[in-house]
Short mmCIF file of C-alpha atoms in Angstrom, two decimals:
data_model
loop_
_atom_site.label_atom_id
_atom_site.label_comp_id
_atom_site.label_asym_id
_atom_site.label_seq_id
_atom_site.Cartn_x
_atom_site.Cartn_y
_atom_site.Cartn_z
CA MET B 1 -4.21 36.30 17.47
CA LEU B 2 -5.58 36.46 13.97
CA THR B 3 -6.50 39.73 12.32
CA PRO B 4 -10.06 40.28 11.03
CA GLU B 5 -8.82 39.61 7.49
CA GLU B 6 -7.28 36.30 8.57
CA TRP B 7 -10.45 35.28 10.38
CA GLU B 8 -12.37 36.11 7.21
CA ALA B 9 -10.15 33.71 5.26
CA VAL B 10 -10.86 30.99 7.83
CA ARG B 11 -14.60 31.69 7.69
CA LEU B 12 -14.58 31.62 3.91
CA SER B 13 -12.68 28.33 3.85
CA LEU B 14 -15.17 26.68 6.19
CA GLY B 15 -18.14 28.08 4.26
CA VAL B 16 -16.78 27.12 0.85
CA ALA B 17 -15.90 23.60 1.99
CA ALA B 18 -19.34 23.11 3.57
CA ARG B 19 -21.14 24.37 0.46
CA SER B 20 -19.05 22.13 -1.76
CA VAL B 21 -20.09 19.05 0.23
CA LEU B 22 -23.76 20.07 0.20
CA VAL B 23 -23.64 20.56 -3.57
CA SER B 24 -21.89 17.30 -4.38
CA LEU B 25 -23.17 14.82 -1.77
CA LEU B 26 -26.44 13.69 -3.37
CA PRO B 27 -25.03 13.45 -6.94
CA ALA B 28 -22.00 11.58 -5.58
CA VAL B 29 -24.22 9.04 -3.79
CA ALA B 30 -26.25 8.52 -6.97
CA ILE B 31 -23.14 8.10 -9.14
CA ALA B 32 -21.54 5.74 -6.61
CA TRP B 33 -24.69 3.60 -6.58
CA LEU B 34 -24.75 3.44 -10.37
CA LEU B 35 -21.09 2.45 -10.59
CA ALA B 36 -21.39 -0.15 -7.85
CA ARG B 37 -24.74 -1.72 -8.69
CA ARG B 38 -25.41 -1.25 -12.39
CA ASP B 39 -23.71 -2.48 -15.55
CA PHE B 40 -24.45 -0.22 -18.52
CA PRO B 41 -22.76 1.00 -21.71
CA GLY B 42 -20.28 3.75 -20.91
CA ARG B 43 -19.83 2.69 -17.28
CA THR B 44 -16.05 2.61 -17.61
CA LEU B 45 -16.05 6.04 -19.26
CA LEU B 46 -18.25 7.48 -16.51
CA ASP B 47 -15.94 6.01 -13.88
CA ALA B 48 -12.95 7.61 -15.57
CA LEU B 49 -14.67 11.01 -15.87
CA VAL B 50 -15.70 10.97 -12.20
CA HIS B 51 -12.10 10.36 -11.09
CA LEU B 52 -10.53 12.73 -13.62
CA PRO B 53 -10.08 15.60 -11.10
CA LEU B 54 -7.81 13.32 -9.07
CA VAL B 55 -5.30 12.90 -11.90
CA VAL B 56 -5.32 16.16 -13.85
CA PRO B 57 -3.75 19.36 -12.49
CA PRO B 58 -6.27 21.40 -10.46
CA VAL B 59 -5.45 24.40 -12.65
CA VAL B 60 -6.77 22.46 -15.64
CA VAL B 61 -10.02 21.81 -13.76
CA GLY B 62 -10.26 25.50 -12.93
CA TRP B 63 -9.64 26.44 -16.56
CA ALA B 64 -12.33 24.02 -17.74
CA LEU B 65 -14.78 25.55 -15.26
CA LEU B 66 -13.81 29.01 -16.45
CA MET B 67 -14.49 28.05 -20.07
CA THR B 68 -17.79 26.39 -19.16
CA PHE B 69 -19.22 28.63 -16.44
CA GLY B 70 -17.63 31.95 -17.40
CA VAL B 71 -19.96 34.73 -18.50
CA ARG B 72 -19.26 33.74 -22.12
CA GLY B 73 -19.27 29.98 -21.55
CA PRO B 74 -21.95 27.58 -22.81
CA ILE B 75 -23.50 27.30 -19.33
CA GLY B 76 -22.27 30.50 -17.71
CA ALA B 77 -23.63 32.77 -20.44
CA PRO B 78 -27.28 31.62 -20.14
CA LEU B 79 -27.04 31.71 -16.35
CA HIS B 80 -25.77 35.28 -16.48
CA ASP B 81 -28.01 36.58 -19.29
CA TRP B 82 -31.27 34.87 -18.30
CA PHE B 83 -31.06 34.66 -14.52
CA GLY B 84 -28.38 37.17 -13.56
CA ILE B 85 -26.26 34.42 -11.96
CA ARG B 86 -22.49 34.79 -12.16
CA LEU B 87 -20.28 32.07 -10.72
CA VAL B 88 -16.85 33.17 -11.89
CA PHE B 89 -14.88 35.22 -9.31
CA THR B 90 -17.52 34.65 -6.60
CA THR B 91 -17.80 32.66 -3.38
CA GLU B 92 -20.29 30.37 -5.09
CA GLY B 93 -17.74 29.80 -7.85
CA ALA B 94 -15.11 28.88 -5.27
CA ALA B 95 -17.56 26.36 -3.79
CA LEU B 96 -18.26 24.92 -7.24
CA ALA B 97 -14.55 24.50 -8.00
CA THR B 98 -14.02 22.86 -4.62
CA ALA B 99 -17.02 20.57 -5.15
CA VAL B 100 -15.66 19.36 -8.49
CA MET B 101 -12.26 18.60 -6.96
CA SER B 102 -13.67 16.77 -3.92
CA PHE B 103 -16.46 14.94 -5.79
CA PRO B 104 -14.36 11.82 -6.53
CA LEU B 105 -13.47 11.46 -2.84
CA ILE B 106 -17.14 11.17 -1.90
CA VAL B 107 -17.86 8.76 -4.75
CA ARG B 108 -14.98 6.48 -3.76
CA ALA B 109 -15.97 6.41 -0.09
CA VAL B 110 -19.66 5.77 -0.83
CA ARG B 111 -18.78 3.10 -3.38
CA LEU B 112 -16.60 1.30 -0.83
CA GLY B 113 -19.45 1.49 1.65
CA LEU B 114 -21.82 -0.02 -0.89
CA GLU B 115 -19.45 -2.87 -1.66
CA HIS B 116 -19.54 -3.88 2.01
CA VAL B 117 -23.35 -3.99 2.13
CA ASP B 118 -24.65 -7.54 2.50
CA ARG B 119 -26.73 -8.13 -0.60
CA GLY B 120 -28.49 -10.96 1.23
CA LEU B 121 -30.22 -8.44 3.49
CA GLU B 122 -31.54 -6.59 0.46
CA GLU B 123 -32.73 -9.85 -1.05
CA ALA B 124 -34.46 -10.78 2.20
CA ALA B 125 -36.26 -7.44 2.20
CA ARG B 126 -37.32 -8.07 -1.41
CA THR B 127 -38.81 -11.45 -0.55
CA LEU B 128 -40.76 -9.77 2.26
CA GLY B 129 -42.40 -7.46 -0.28
CA ALA B 130 -40.22 -4.36 -0.07
CA GLY B 131 -39.96 -2.45 -3.33
CA PRO B 132 -36.70 -1.04 -4.74
CA LEU B 133 -37.14 2.36 -3.07
CA ASP B 134 -38.15 0.80 0.26
CA ARG B 135 -35.13 -1.52 0.17
CA PHE B 136 -32.80 1.37 -0.55
CA ILE B 137 -34.17 3.61 2.22
CA THR B 138 -34.59 0.98 4.94
CA VAL B 139 -31.70 -1.40 4.20
CA THR B 140 -29.09 -0.10 1.78
CA LEU B 141 -28.89 3.52 2.90
CA PRO B 142 -28.36 2.79 6.62
CA LEU B 143 -25.72 0.17 5.82
CA MET B 144 -23.82 2.49 3.48
CA SER B 145 -24.10 5.49 5.81
CA PRO B 146 -20.56 5.05 7.25
CA GLY B 147 -19.18 5.49 3.75
CA ILE B 148 -21.36 8.54 3.14
CA LEU B 149 -20.27 10.19 6.40
CA ALA B 150 -16.62 9.36 5.84
CA GLY B 151 -16.76 10.66 2.27
CA ALA B 152 -18.49 13.89 3.29
CA VAL B 153 -16.05 14.68 6.09
CA THR B 154 -13.01 13.73 3.97
CA ALA B 155 -14.26 15.92 1.13
CA PHE B 156 -14.81 18.77 3.60
CA ALA B 157 -11.26 18.43 4.90
CA ALA B 158 -9.86 18.27 1.36
CA GLY B 159 -11.97 21.27 0.36
CA LEU B 160 -10.28 23.35 3.04
CA GLY B 161 -7.00 22.92 1.18
CA GLU B 162 -8.11 23.36 -2.42
CA PHE B 163 -5.97 25.92 -4.23
CA GLY B 164 -5.41 25.48 -7.96
CA ALA B 165 -8.98 25.16 -9.18
CA VAL B 166 -10.23 27.93 -6.88
CA ILE B 167 -7.62 30.52 -7.80
CA THR B 168 -8.07 29.79 -11.52
CA PHE B 169 -11.86 29.93 -11.55
CA ALA B 170 -12.67 32.25 -8.65
CA SER B 171 -9.43 34.27 -8.36
CA ASN B 172 -7.95 35.49 -5.06
CA ILE B 173 -10.31 38.23 -3.86
CA PRO B 174 -10.07 39.09 -0.14
CA GLY B 175 -13.42 38.72 1.58
CA GLU B 176 -14.96 37.03 -1.47
CA THR B 177 -12.86 34.08 -2.66
CA GLN B 178 -9.65 34.25 -0.61
CA THR B 179 -9.77 31.00 1.32
CA LEU B 180 -7.03 29.80 3.67
CA PRO B 181 -4.71 28.37 0.98
CA LEU B 182 -5.05 31.53 -1.09
CA ALA B 183 -4.44 33.73 1.96
CA ILE B 184 -1.29 31.71 2.73
CA TYR B 185 -0.13 32.16 -0.85
CA ALA B 186 -0.79 35.91 -0.69
CA ALA B 187 1.14 36.14 2.59
CA THR B 188 4.16 34.39 1.08
CA GLN B 189 4.17 36.95 -1.72
CA THR B 190 4.14 39.86 0.74
CA PRO B 191 7.39 41.13 2.30
CA GLY B 192 7.42 40.23 5.98
CA GLY B 193 4.40 37.96 5.60
CA GLU B 194 6.14 34.85 6.93
CA ALA B 195 4.46 35.07 10.35
CA VAL B 196 1.01 35.43 8.81
CA ALA B 197 1.65 32.48 6.51
CA ALA B 198 2.83 30.37 9.44
CA ARG B 199 -0.28 31.15 11.51
CA LEU B 200 -2.64 30.39 8.67
CA ALA B 201 -0.73 27.23 7.73
CA ALA B 202 -1.00 25.97 11.31
CA ILE B 203 -4.76 26.57 11.29
CA SER B 204 -5.11 24.87 7.92
CA PHE B 205 -3.12 21.88 9.16
CA ALA B 206 -5.19 21.61 12.35
CA LEU B 207 -8.49 21.79 10.46
CA ALA B 208 -7.40 19.15 7.94
CA VAL B 209 -6.17 16.74 10.61
CA GLY B 210 -9.29 17.31 12.67
CA GLY B 211 -11.47 16.58 9.66
CA LEU B 212 -9.68 13.33 8.87
CA LEU B 213 -9.82 12.18 12.48
CA LEU B 214 -13.53 13.01 12.59
CA ALA B 215 -14.13 10.98 9.42
CA GLU B 216 -12.40 7.97 10.95
CA LEU B 217 -14.27 8.35 14.25
CA LEU B 218 -17.65 8.63 12.54
CA ALA B 219 -16.96 5.61 10.34
CA ARG B 220 -15.98 3.47 13.33
CA ARG B 221 -18.94 4.54 15.45
CA MET B 222 -21.39 3.98 12.62
CA GLY B 223 -19.82 0.58 12.00
CA ARG B 224 -20.27 -0.40 15.66
CA TRP B 225 -23.82 0.96 15.69
CA LEU B 226 -24.74 -1.04 12.60
CA GLY B 227 -23.08 -4.11 14.08
CA ARG B 228 -25.37 -3.87 17.13
CA ALA B 229 -28.47 -3.08 15.07
#
């Protein structure tokens, strides 16, 4: 059985991962659509920036967030001084760090979904009088929905395991920012904490595997549903 503190770490992990997906889903869909369907100056640079969190150390991402959204940062200072909003060392900050790290995963999945959309169907809708927004809502969006679902669930599963960016930007505060990976790290630094670390690691593993399996299941079911539609 888990202790109340361990359950709190599980609850925080689920909440932070869910918030991160909610924050990043719509921007990720928009960016994926731009990268897949539009050719514009700076497209290659935007593509590189979007995928940067996948190739730089998570600690670097956390440090960049700390410099930007800290109470003295160019964005964090106005948020704190004008609106009383502080992201650093908070649950919201942990969600922001997780969202930045998982953002490329959603973009890649949505972009792959877009690349499998039959452009002929969109063209047929255009010839029938559908405008750009109508075509996107009635044709493109349903066809790319497997990619959106897969990206969201994969990002959620990845968010459950985010460590470096979270601990750098949000710290390791029990009940506030101590998610499962941080709780496991704290347990390994505590004498006799091997059993706690093992329990939490097993839960983390089960949640991650479950999330990945769910992403695959949703993608397949949506694919079959669209095939019958």
